[in-house]
Short mmCIF file of C-alpha atoms and ligand atoms in Angstrom, two decimals:
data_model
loop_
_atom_site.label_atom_id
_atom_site.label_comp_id
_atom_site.label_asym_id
_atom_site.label_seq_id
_atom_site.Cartn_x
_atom_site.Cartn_y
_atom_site.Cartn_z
CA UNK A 1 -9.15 -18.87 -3.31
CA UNK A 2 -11.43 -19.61 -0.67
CA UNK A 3 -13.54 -17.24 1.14
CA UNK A 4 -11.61 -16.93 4.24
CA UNK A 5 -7.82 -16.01 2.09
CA UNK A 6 -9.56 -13.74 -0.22
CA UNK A 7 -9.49 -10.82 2.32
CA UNK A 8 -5.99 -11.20 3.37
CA UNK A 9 -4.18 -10.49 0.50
CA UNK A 10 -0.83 -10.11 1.44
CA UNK A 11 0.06 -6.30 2.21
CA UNK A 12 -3.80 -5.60 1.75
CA UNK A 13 -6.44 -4.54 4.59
CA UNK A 14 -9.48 -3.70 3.03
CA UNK A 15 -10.91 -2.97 5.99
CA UNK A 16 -8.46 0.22 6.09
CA UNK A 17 -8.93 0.75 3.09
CA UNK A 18 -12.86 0.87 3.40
CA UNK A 19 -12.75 3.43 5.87
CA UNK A 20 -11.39 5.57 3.56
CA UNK A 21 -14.57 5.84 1.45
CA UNK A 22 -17.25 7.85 3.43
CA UNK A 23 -20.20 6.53 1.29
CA UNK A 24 -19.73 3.20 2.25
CA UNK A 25 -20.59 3.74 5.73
CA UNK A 26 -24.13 4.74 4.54
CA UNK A 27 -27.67 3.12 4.25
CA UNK A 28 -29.37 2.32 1.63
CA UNK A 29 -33.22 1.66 1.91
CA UNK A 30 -32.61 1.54 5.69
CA UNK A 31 -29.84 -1.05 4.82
CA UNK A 32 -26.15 -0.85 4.46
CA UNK A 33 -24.76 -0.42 1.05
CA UNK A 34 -23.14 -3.08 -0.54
CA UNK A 35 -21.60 -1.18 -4.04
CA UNK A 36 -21.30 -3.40 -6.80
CA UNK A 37 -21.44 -0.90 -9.77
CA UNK A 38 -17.80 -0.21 -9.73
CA UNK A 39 -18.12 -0.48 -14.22
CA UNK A 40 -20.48 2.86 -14.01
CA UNK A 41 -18.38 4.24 -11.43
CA UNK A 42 -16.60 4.63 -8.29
CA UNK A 43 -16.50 5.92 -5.28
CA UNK A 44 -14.24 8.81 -3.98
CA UNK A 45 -11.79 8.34 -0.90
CA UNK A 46 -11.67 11.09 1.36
CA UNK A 47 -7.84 11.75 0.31
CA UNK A 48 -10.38 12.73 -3.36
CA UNK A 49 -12.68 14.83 -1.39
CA UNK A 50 -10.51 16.55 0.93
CA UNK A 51 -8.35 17.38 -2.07
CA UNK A 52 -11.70 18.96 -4.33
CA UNK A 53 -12.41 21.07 -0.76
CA UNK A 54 -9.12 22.31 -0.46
CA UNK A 55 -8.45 23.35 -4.18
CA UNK A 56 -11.48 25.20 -3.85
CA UNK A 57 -11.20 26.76 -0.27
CA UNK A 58 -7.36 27.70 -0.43
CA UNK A 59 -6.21 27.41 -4.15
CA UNK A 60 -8.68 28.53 -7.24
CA UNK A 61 -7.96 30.36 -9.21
CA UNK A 62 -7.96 29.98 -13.20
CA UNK A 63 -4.51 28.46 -15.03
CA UNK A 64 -1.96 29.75 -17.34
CA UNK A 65 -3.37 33.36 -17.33
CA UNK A 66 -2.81 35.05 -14.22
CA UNK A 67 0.70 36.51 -12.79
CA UNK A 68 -0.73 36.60 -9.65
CA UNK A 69 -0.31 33.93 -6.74
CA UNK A 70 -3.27 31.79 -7.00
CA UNK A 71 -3.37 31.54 -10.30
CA UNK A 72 0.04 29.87 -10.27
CA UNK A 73 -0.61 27.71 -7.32
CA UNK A 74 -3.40 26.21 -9.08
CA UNK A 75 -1.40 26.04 -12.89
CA UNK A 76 1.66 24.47 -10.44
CA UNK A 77 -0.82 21.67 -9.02
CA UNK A 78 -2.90 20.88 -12.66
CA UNK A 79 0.73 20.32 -13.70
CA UNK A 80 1.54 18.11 -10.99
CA UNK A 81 -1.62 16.50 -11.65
CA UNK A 82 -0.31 15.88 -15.54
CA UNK A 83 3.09 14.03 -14.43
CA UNK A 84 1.51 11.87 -11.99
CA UNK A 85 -0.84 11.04 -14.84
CA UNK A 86 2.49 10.45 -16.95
CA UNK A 87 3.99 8.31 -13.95
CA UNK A 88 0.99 6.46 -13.72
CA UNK A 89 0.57 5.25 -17.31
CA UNK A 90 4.83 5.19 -17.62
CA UNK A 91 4.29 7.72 -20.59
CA UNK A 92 7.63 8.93 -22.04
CA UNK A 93 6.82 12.86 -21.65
CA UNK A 94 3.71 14.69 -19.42
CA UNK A 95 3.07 16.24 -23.20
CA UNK A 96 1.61 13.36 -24.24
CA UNK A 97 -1.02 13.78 -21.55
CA UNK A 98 -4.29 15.30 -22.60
CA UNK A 99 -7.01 16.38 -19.71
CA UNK A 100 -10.85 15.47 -21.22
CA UNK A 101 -14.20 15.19 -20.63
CA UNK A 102 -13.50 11.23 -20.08
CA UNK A 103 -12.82 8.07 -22.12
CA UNK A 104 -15.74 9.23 -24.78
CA UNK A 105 -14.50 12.92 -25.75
CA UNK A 106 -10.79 11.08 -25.86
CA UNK A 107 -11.84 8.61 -28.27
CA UNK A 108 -13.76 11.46 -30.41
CA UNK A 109 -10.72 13.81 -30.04
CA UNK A 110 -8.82 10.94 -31.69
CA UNK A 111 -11.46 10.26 -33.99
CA UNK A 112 -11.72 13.74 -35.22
CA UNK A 113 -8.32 14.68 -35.74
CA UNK A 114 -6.09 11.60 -36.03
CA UNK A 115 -9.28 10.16 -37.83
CA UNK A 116 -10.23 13.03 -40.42
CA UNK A 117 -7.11 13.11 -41.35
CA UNK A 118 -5.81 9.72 -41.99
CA UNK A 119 -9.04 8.07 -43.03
CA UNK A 120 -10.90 8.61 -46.36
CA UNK A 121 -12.92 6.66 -48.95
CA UNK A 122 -12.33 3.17 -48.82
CA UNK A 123 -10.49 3.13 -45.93
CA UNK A 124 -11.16 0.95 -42.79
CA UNK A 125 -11.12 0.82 -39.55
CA UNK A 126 -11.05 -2.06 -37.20
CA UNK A 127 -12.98 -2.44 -33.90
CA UNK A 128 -14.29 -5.58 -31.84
CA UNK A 129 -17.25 -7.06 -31.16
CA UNK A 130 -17.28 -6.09 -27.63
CA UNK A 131 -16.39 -2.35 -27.56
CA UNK A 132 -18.64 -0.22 -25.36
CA UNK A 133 -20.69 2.31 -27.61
CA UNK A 134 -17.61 4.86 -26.82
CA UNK A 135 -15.31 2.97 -29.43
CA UNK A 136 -17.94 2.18 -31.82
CA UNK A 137 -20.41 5.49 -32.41
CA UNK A 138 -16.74 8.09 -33.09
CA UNK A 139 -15.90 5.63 -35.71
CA UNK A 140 -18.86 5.42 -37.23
CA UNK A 141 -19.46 8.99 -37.61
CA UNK A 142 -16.25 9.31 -39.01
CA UNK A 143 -16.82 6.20 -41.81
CA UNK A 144 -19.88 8.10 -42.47
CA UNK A 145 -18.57 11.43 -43.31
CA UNK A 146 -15.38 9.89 -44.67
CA UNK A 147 -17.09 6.94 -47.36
CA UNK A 148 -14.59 4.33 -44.71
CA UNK A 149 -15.72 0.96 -43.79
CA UNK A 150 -16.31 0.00 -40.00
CA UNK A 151 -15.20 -3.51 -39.34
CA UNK A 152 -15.36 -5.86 -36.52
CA UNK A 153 -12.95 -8.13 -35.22
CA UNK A 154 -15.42 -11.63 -34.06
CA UNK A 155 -15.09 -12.75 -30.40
CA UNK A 156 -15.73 -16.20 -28.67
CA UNK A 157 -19.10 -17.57 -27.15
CA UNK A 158 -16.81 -17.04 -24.19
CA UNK A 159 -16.37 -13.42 -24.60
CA UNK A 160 -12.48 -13.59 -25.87
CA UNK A 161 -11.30 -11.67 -29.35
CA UNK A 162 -10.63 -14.29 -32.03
CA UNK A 163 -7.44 -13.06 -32.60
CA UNK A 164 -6.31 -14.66 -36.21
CA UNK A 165 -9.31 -13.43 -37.38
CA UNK A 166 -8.62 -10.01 -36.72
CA UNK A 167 -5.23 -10.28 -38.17
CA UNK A 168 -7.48 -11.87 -41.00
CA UNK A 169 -9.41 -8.11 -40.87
CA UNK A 170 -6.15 -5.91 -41.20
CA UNK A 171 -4.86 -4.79 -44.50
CA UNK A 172 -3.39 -2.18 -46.55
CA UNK A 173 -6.79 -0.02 -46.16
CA UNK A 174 -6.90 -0.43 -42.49
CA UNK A 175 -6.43 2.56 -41.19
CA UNK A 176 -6.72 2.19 -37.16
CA UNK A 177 -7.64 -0.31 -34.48
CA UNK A 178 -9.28 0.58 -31.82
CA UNK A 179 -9.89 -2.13 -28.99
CA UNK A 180 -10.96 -1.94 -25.20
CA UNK A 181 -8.45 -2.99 -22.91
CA UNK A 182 -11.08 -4.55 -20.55
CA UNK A 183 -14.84 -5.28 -21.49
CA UNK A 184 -17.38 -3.60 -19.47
CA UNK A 185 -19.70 -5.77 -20.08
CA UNK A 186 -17.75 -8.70 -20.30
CA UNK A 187 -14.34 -8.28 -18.13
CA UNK A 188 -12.58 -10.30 -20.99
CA UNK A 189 -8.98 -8.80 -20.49
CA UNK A 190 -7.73 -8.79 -24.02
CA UNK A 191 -3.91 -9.61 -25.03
CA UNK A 192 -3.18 -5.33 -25.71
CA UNK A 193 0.48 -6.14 -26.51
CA UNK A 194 -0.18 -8.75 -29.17
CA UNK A 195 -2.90 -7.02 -31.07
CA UNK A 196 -0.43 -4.16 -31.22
CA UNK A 197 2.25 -6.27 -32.18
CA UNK A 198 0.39 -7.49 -34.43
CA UNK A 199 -1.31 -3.98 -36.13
CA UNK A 200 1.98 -2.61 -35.99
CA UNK A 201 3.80 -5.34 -38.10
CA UNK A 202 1.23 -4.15 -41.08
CA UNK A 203 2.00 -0.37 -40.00
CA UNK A 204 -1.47 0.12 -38.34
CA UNK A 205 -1.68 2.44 -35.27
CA UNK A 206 -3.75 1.17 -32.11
CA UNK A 207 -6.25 3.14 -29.96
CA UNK A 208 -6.85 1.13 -26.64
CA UNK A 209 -9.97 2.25 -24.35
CA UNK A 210 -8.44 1.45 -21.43
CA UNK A 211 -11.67 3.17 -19.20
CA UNK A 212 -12.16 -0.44 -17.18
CA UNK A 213 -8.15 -1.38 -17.20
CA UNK A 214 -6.45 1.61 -15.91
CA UNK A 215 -8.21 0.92 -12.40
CA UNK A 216 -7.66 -2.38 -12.22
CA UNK A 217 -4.35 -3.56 -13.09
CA UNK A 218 -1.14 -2.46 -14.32
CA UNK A 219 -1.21 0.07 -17.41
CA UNK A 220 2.50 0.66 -19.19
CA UNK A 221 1.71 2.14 -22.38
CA UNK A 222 5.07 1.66 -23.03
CA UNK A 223 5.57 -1.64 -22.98
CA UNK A 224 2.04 -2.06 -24.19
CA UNK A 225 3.28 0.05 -27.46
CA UNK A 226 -0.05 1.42 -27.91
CA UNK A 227 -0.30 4.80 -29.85
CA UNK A 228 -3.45 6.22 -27.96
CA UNK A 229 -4.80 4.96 -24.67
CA UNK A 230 -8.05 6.57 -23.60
CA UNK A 231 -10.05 6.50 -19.51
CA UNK A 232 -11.88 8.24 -16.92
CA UNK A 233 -11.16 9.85 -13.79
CA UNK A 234 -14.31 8.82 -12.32
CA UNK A 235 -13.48 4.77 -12.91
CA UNK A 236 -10.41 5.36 -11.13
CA UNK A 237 -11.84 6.62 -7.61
CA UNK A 238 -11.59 10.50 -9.11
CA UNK A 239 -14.12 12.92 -9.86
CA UNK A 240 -16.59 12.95 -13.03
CA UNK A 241 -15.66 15.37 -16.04
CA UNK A 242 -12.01 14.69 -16.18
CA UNK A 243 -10.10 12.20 -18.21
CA UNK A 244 -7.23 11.85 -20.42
CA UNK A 245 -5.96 10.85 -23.97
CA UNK A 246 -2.33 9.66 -23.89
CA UNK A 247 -0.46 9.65 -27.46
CA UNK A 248 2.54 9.19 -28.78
CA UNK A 249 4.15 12.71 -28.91
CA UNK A 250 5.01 12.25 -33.09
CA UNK A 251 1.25 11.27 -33.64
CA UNK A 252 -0.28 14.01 -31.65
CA UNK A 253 2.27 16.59 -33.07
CA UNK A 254 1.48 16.11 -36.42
CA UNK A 255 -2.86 15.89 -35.66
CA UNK A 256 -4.31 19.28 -35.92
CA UNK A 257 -6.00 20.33 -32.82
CA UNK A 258 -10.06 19.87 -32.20
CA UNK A 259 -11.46 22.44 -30.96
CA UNK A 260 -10.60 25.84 -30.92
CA UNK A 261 -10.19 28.72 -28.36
CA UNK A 262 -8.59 30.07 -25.19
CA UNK A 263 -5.02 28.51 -24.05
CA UNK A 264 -4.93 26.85 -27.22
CA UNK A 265 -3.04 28.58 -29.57
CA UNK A 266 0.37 30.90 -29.63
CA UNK A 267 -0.95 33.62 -31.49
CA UNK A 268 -4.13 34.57 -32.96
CA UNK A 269 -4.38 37.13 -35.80
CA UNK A 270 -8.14 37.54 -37.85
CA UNK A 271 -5.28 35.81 -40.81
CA UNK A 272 -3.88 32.88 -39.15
CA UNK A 273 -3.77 31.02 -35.91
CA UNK A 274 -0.80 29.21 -34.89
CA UNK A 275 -1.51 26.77 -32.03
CA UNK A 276 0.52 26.18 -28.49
CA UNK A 277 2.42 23.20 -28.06
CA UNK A 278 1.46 20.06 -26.62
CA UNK A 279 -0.29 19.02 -24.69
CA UNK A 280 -2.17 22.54 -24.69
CA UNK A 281 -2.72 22.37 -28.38
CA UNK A 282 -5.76 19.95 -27.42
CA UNK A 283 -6.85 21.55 -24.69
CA UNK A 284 -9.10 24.51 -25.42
CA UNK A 285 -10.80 26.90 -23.16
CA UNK A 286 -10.33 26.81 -19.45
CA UNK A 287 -9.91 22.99 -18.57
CA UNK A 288 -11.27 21.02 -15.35
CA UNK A 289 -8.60 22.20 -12.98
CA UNK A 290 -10.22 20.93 -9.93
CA UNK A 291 -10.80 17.75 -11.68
CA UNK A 292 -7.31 16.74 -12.97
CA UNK A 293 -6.39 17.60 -9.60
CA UNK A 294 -8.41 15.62 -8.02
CA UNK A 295 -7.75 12.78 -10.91
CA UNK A 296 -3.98 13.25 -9.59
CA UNK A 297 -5.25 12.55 -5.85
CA UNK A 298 -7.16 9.19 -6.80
CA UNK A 299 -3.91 8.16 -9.13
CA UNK A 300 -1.84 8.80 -5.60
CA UNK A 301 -4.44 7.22 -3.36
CA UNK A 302 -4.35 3.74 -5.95
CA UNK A 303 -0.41 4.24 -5.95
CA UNK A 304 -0.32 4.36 -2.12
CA UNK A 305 -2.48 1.37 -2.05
CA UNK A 306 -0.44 -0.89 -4.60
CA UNK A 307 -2.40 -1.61 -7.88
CA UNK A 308 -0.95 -4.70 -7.63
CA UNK A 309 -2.64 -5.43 -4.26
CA UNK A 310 -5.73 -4.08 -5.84
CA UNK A 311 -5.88 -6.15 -8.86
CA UNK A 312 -4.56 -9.36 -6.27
CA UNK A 313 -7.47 -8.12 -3.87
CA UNK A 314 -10.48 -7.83 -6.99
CA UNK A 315 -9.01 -11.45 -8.54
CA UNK A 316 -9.54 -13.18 -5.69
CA UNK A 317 -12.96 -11.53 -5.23
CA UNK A 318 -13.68 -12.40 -8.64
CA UNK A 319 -13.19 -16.32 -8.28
CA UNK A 320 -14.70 -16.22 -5.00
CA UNK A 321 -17.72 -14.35 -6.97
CA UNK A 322 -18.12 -16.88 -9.81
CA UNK A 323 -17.98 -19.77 -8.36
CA UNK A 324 -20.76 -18.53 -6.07
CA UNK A 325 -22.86 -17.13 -8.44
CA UNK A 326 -22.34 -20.74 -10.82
CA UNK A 327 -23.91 -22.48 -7.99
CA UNK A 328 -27.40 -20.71 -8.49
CA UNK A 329 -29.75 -22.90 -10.98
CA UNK A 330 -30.74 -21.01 -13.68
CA UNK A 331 -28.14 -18.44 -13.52
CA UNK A 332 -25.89 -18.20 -16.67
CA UNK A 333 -22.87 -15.83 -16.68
CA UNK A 334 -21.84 -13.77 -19.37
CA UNK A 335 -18.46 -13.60 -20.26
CA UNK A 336 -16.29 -16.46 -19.39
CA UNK A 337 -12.83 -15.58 -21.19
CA UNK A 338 -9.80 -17.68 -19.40
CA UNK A 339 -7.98 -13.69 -18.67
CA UNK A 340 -11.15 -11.55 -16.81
CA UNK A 341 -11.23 -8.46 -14.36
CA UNK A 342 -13.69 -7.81 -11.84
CA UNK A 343 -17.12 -8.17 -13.81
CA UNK A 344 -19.84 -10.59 -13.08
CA UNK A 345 -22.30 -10.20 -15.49
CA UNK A 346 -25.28 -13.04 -15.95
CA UNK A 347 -28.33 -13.35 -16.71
CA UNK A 348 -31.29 -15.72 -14.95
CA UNK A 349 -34.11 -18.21 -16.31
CA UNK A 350 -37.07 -15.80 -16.29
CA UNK A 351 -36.11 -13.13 -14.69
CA UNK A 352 -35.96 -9.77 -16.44
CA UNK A 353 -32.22 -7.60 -15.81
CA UNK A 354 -34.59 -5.15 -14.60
CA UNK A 355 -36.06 -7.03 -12.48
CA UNK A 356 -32.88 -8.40 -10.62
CA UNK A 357 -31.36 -5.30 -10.26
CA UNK A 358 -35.03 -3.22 -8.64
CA UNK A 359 -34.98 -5.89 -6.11
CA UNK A 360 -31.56 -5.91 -5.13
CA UNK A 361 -31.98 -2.36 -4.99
CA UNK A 362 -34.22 -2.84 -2.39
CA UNK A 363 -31.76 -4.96 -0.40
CA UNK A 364 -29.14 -1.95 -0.56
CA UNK A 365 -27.18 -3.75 -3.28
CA UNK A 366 -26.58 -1.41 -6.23
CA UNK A 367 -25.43 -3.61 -9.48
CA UNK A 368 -26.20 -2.18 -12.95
CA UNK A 369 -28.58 -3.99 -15.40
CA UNK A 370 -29.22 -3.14 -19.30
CA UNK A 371 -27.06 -3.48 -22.18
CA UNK A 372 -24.02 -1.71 -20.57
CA UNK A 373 -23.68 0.32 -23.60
CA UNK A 374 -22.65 -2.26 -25.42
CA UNK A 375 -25.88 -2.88 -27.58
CA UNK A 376 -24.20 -5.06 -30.45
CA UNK A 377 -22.02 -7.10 -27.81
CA UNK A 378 -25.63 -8.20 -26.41
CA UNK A 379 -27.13 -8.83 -30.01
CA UNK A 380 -23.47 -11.17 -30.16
CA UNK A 381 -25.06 -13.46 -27.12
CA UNK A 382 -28.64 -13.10 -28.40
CA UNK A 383 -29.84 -10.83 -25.11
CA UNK A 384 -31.06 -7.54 -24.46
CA UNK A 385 -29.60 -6.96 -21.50
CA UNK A 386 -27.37 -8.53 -18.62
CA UNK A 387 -27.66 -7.93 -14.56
CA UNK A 388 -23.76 -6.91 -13.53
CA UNK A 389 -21.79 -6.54 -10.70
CA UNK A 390 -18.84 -4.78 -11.45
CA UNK A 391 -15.67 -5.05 -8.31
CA UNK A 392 -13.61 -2.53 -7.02
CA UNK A 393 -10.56 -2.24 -4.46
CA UNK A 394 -13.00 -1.54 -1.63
CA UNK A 395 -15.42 -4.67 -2.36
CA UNK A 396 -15.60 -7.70 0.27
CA UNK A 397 -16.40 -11.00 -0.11
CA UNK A 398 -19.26 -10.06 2.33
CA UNK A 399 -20.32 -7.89 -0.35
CA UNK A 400 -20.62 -10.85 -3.24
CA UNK A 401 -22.33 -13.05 -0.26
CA UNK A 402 -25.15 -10.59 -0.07
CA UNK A 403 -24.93 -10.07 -3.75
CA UNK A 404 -26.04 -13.87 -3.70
CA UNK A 405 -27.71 -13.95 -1.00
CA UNK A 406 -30.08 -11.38 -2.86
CA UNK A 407 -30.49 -13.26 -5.95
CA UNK A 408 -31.68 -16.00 -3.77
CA UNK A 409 -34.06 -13.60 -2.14
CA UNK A 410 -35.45 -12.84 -5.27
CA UNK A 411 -35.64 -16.54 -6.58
CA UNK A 412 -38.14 -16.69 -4.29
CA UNK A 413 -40.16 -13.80 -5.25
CA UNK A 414 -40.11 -15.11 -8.96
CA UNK A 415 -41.02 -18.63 -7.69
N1 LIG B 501 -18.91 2.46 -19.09
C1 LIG B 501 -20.44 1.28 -17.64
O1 LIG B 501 -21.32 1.22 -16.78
P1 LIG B 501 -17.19 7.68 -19.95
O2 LIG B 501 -18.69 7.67 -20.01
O3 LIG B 501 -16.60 8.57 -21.03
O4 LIG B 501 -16.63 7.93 -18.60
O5 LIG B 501 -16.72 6.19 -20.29
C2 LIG B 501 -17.17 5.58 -21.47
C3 LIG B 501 -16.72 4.17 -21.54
C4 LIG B 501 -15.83 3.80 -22.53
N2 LIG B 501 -15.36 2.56 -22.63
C5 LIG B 501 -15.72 1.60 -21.76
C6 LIG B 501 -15.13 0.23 -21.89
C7 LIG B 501 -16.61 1.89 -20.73
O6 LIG B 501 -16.95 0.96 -19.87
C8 LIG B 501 -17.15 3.21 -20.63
C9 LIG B 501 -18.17 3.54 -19.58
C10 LIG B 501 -19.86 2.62 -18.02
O7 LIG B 501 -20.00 0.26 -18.15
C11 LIG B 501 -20.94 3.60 -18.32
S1 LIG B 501 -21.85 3.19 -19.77
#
């Protein structure tokens, strides 16, 4: 797509859509921003921000306790917040919505309950080589503890999963898979439906981290068939400190809750506990309220927009990107897999990540450089780090212009 279509996507202005995001009207060392960290995180429409202010001016009160009129205004609008959640990902019931911390505490909530009691010694469980540290470190821990055996499914100098070899990894002692819907680091889409297929023919249920894919193209977890898919409000043009773990309602009925406390349980006696239903059976003490309902705004905001339109908009971008950034001598990309979303990560000929991304910084273009969290993905392509600029529904093909533009600019400085 060339430069001039890849903004007219049709049904998509993204200069409307722009103006919806206050920060991207400021400067940035005197300069105006150009945003290309979308990976780390978003930013917030006002329809986000105007929601946050008015939960707090007009509505706040704590949930599920009170009798009196705030208090179920605000329970009436976190429960909104769960169903459009539930509409969002096409899950069968809101109860197999769970409000977190984010993709990480959803992956350990999984890991510590699903994974305690399922896995012991011997066992295994089955990640990639390109999960983020989110879908590795849980597992570990729980290997540890347990006497299990972490294994890793291999992936392609291109960045792709090798997928007969991780059929190869499954067996009787697998006990989970747990796979990332979209690399960070990467933006290697992988096939979600066909690894599940493909676990579930051997009986082996599948945790997808779906933190990059849920705000970037179409997430059914239905059709996908997955049995846990984890993400982040804050990806997904929400606020930090919310996310959400959705699992199949016959798993999470039979895991025994995490942690323990307030608006968890049904009764407590000093003898026995029993525990509240789901979803609230996960959910102890008094949750994010303001964040799922702002998490509920950015869901609507996306809806309103069309993820389809977004993920049209961010493909084009992200052609129009790499073939601009293969066109620089001495820049290699990283992560090259046929199906990609919206990351450009590379690396250049003597130039330190660091480097790249301090003097783009200085141009007002914020990209993210390091290992992404991904630490054994970069020991994969023999690196320590990558420079990346990550896309998102508000990006331009201005934006990937200066983006280049830059890394000219500081071709020069490294002459
Ligand atoms: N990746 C990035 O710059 P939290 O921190 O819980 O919101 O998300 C964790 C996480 C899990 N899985 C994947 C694939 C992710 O990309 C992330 C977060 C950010 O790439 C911050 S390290």
């Amino acid at each position: 797509m060339s430069a001039a279509t890849a903004e007219v996507v049709a049904g998509f202005d993204v200069k409307k859509v722009r103006a919806d995001f206050p920060i991207l009207s400021r400067k940035v060392h005197g300069l105006p921003l150009v945003y290309l960290d979308n990976a780390a995180t978003t930013q917030k429409p006002r329809a986000v921000i105007d929601t946050l202010t008015r939960y707090y001016t007009e509505e706040n009160a704590n949930i599920h306790r009170g009798v009196h009129q705030l208090s179920q205004i605000a329970t009436d609008a976190h429960d909104a917040a769960r169903r459009t959640v539930q509409r969002f990902l096409n899950a069968a019931d809101p109860a197999e919505i769970i409000f977190t911390r984010g993709a990480t505490e959803s992956i350990n909530l999984v890991a510590q309950t699903y994974g305690r009691t399922h896995v012991g010694a011997g066992d295994e469980v089955v990640i990639t080589a390109m999960e983020h540290h989110s879908n590795i470190v849980p597992w570990q821990i729980l290997c540890e503890e347990k006497g299990a055996r972490l294994r890793i499914a291999p992936i392609n100098d291109a960045g792709e999963l090798l997928l007969d070899e991780f059929e190869a990894l499954l067996n009787a002692k697998t006990k989970l898979v747990g796979v990332a819907h979209i690399s960070n680091a990467l933006g290697t889409v992988n096939p979600i439906a066909r690894i599940v297929e493909i676990a579930h023919s051997k009986g082996i249920p599948v945790l997808v981290d779906g933190a990059q894919s849920v705000p970037h193209l179409p997430v059914d977890v239905q059709a996908l068939g997955c049995d846990f898919y984890a993400f982040s409000g804050h990806k997904i043009y929400g606020p930090t400190g919310i996310g959400v773990l959705y699992g199949k309602r016959a798993l999470l009925e039979a895991m025994p809750p995490w942690q323990g406390g307030g608006d968890m349980i049904r009764s407590v006696t000093f003898e026995k506990t029993l525990y509240n239903q789901l979803p609230y059976k996960f959910e102890a003490g008094t949750p994010d309220i303001a964040g799922a309902i702002g998490l509920g705004a950015a869901l609507d905001y996306l809806s309103g927009i069309g993820i389809e339109n977004a993920l049209a908009h961010e493909h084009a971008l992200l052609e129009y990107g790499t073939k601009a950034l293969e066109a620089i001598p001495g820049l290699r990309l990283i992560g090259t897999a046929k199906e990609k979303a919206g990351v450009l990560s590379f690396v250049m000929e003597n130039i330190h990540p660091h480097d790249i991304g301090t003097i783009l910084d200085q141009q007002g273009i914020a990209i993210r450089t390091g290992h992404h969290c991904a630490q054994p993905l970069m020991h994969r392509f023999g690196i320590p780090a990558t420079a990346r600029a990550s896309l998102a529904v508000y990006n331009t093909t201005a934006d990937l212009d200066a983006l280049v533009g830059g890394i000219h600019k500081l071709k020069e400085v490294f002459a």
